[in-house]
PDB file of C-alpha atoms in Angstrom:
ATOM      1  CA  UNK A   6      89.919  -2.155   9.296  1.00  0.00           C
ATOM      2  CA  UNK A   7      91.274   0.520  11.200  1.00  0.00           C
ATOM      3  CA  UNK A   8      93.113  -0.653  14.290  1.00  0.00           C
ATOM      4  CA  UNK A   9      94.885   1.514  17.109  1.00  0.00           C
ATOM      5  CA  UNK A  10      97.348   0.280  19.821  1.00  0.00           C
ATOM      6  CA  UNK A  11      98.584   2.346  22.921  1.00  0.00           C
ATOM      7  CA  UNK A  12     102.093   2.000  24.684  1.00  0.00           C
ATOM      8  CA  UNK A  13     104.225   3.388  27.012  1.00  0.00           C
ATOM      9  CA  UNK A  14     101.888   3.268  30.236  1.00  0.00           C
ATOM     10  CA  UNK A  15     103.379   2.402  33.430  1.00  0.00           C
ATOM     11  CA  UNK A  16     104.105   3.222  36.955  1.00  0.00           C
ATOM     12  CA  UNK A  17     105.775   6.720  37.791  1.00  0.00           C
ATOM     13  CA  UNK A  18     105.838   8.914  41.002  1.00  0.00           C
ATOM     14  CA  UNK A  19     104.567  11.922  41.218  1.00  0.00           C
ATOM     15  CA  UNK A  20     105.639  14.904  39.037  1.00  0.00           C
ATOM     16  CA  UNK A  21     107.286  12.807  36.830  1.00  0.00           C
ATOM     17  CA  UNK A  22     106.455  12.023  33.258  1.00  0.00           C
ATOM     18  CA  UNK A  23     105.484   9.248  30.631  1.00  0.00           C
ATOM     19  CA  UNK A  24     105.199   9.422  26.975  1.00  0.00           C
ATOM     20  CA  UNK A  25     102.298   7.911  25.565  1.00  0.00           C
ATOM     21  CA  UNK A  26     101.765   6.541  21.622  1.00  0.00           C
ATOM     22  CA  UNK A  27      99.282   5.259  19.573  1.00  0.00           C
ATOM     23  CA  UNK A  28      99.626   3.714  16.410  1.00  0.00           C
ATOM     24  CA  UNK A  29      97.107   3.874  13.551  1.00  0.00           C
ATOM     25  CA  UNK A  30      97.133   1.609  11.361  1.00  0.00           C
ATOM     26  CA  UNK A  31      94.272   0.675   8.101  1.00  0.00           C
ATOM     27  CA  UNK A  32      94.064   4.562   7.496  1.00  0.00           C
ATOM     28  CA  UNK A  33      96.419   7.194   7.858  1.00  0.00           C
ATOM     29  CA  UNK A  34      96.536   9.687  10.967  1.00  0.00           C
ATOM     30  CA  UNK A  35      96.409  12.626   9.242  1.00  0.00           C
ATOM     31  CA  UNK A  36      92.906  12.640   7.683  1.00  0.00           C
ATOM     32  CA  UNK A  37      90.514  12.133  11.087  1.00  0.00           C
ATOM     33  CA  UNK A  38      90.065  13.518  14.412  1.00  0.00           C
ATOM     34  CA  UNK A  39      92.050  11.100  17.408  1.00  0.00           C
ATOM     35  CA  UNK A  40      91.790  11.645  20.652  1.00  0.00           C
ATOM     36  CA  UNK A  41      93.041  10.170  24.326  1.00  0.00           C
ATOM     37  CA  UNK A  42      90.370   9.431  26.822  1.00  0.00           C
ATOM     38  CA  UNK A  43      91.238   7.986  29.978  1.00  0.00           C
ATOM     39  CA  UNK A  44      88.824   5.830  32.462  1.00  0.00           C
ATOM     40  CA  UNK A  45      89.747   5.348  36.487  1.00  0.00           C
ATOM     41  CA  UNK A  46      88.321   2.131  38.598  1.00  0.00           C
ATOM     42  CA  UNK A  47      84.517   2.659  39.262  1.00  0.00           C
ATOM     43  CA  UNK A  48      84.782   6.080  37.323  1.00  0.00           C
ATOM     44  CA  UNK A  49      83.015   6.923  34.036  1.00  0.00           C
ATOM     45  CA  UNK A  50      85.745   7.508  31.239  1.00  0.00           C
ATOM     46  CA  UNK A  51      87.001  10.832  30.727  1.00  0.00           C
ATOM     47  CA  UNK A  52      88.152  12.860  27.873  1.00  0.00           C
ATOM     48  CA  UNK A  53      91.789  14.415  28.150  1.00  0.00           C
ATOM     49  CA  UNK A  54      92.869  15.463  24.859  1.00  0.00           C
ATOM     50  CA  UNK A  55      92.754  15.637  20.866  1.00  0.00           C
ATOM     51  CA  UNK A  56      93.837  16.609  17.984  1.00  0.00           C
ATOM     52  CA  UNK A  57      92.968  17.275  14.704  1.00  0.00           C
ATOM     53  CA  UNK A  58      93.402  15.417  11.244  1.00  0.00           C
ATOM     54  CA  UNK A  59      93.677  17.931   8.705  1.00  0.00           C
ATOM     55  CA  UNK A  60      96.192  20.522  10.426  1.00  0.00           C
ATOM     56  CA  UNK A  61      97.465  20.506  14.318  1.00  0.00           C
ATOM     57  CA  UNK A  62      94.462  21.656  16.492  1.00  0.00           C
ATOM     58  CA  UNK A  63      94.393  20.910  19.978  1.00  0.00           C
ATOM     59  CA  UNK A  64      92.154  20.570  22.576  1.00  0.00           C
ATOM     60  CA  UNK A  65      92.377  19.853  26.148  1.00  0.00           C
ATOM     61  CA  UNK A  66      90.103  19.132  28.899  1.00  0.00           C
ATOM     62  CA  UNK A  67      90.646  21.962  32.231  1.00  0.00           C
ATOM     63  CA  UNK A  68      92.191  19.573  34.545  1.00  0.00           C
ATOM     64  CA  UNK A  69      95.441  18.228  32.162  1.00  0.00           C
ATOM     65  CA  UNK A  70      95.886  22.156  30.299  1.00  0.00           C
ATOM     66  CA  UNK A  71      99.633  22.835  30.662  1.00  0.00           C
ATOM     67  CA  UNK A  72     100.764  19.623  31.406  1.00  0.00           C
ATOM     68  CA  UNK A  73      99.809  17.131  28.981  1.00  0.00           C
ATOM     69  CA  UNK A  74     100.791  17.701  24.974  1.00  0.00           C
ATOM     70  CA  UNK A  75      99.039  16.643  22.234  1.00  0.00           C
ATOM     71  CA  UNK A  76     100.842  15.548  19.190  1.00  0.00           C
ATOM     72  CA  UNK A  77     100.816  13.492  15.666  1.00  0.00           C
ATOM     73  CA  UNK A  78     103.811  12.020  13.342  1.00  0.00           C
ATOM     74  CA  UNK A  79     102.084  11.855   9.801  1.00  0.00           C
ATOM     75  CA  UNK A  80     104.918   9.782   8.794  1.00  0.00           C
ATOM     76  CA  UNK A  81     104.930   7.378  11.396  1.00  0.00           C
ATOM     77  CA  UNK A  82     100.835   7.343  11.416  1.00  0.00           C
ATOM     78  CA  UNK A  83     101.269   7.861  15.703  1.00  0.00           C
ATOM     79  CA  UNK A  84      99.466   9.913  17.835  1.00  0.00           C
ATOM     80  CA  UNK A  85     101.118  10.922  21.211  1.00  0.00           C
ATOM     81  CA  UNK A  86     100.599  12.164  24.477  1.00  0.00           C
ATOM     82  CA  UNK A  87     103.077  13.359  26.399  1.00  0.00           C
ATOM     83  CA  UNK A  88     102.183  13.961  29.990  1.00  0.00           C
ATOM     84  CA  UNK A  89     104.260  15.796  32.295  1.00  0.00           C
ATOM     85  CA  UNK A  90     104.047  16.745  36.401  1.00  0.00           C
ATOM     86  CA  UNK A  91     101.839  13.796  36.867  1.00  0.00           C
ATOM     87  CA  UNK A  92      99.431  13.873  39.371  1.00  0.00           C
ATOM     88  CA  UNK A  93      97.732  10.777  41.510  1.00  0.00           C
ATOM     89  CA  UNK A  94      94.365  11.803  39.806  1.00  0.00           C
ATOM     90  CA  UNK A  95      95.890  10.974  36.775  1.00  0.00           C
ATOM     91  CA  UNK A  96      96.025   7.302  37.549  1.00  0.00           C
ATOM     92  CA  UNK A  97      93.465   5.658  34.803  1.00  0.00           C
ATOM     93  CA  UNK A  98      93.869   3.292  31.640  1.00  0.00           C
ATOM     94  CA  UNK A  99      94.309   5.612  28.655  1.00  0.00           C
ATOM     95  CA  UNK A 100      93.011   5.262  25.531  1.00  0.00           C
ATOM     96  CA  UNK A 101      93.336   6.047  21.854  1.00  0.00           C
ATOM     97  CA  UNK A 102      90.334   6.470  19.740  1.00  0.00           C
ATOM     98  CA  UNK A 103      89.960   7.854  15.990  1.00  0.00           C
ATOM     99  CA  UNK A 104      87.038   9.456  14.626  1.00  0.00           C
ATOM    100  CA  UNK A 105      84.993   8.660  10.959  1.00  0.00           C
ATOM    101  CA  UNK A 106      84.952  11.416   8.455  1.00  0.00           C
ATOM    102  CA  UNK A 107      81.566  12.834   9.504  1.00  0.00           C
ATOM    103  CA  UNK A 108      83.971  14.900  12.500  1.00  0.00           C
ATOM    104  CA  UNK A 109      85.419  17.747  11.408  1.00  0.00           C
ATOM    105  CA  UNK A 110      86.256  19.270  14.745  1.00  0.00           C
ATOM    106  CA  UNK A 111      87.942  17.913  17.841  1.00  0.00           C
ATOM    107  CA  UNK A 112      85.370  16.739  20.001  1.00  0.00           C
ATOM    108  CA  UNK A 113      85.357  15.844  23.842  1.00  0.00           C
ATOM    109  CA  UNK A 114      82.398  13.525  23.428  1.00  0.00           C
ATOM    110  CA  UNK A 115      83.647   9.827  22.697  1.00  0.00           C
ATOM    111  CA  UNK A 116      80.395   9.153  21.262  1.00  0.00           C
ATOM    112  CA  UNK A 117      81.942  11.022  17.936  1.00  0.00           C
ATOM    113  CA  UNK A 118      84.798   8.251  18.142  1.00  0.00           C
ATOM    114  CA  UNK A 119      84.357   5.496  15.853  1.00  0.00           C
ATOM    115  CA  UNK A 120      87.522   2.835  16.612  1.00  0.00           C
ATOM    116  CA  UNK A 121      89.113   2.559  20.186  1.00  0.00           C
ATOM    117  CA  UNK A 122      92.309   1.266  21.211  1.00  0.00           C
ATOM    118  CA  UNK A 123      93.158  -1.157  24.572  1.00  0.00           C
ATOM    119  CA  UNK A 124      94.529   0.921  26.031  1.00  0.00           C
ATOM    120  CA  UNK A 125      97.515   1.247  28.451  1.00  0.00           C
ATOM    121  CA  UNK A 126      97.345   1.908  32.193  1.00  0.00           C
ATOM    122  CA  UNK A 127      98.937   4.823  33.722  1.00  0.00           C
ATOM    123  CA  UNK A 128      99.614   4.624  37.285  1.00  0.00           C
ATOM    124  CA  UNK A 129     100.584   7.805  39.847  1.00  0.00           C
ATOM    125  CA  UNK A 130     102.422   6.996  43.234  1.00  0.00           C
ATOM    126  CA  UNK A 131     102.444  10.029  45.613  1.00  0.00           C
TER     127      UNK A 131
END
């Protein structure tokens, strides 16, 4: 059973930064597709980022290019974000989700993600 668990959310003004991580664990990070997806109050969720499984592709969605970094630790089977000059809009709960083996390229649609995570709220102050 693959399982995936977000941390380091939390409450910073803006322009600052936060780290985010998500752990894989039943499979190893390195062979599928994860991505972060992020959902505000009364919004529909949102993709942000993702990366691949076999190599380091990224790919971002327009509105976090240049800020937020996509990254993976094969030998600590994580997946971060790190997000920098954070904006109000960015307030949301993020989440982790991995892909099966059918997705061979990073997708923006979390209908190709097959396991989610909790995730972890993010909050922006202005």
């Amino acid at each position: 059973q693959v399982q995936l668990v977000e941390s380091g959310g939390g409450l910073v003004q803006a322009g600052g930064s936060l780290r985010l991580s998500c752990a894989v664990s039943g499979r190893t990070a390195r062979t599928y597709v994860t991505g972060w997806f992020r959902q505000a109050p009364g919004k529909e969720r949102e993709f942000v980022a993702a990366i691949s499984g076999i190599g380091y592709s990224t790919r971002y969605t327009d509105s976090v290019r240049g800020r937020f970094t996509i990254s993976k630790s094969n030998a600590a089977n994580t997946v971060y974000l790190q997000m920098n000059n954070l904006k109000p809009e960015d307030t949301a709960t993020y989440h982790c989700a991995a892909a099966g083996p059918r997705l061979t390229a990073n997708s923006n649609d979390s209908n190709d993600y097959d396991y989610w995570g909790q995730g972890t709220q993010v909050t922006v102050s202005s």
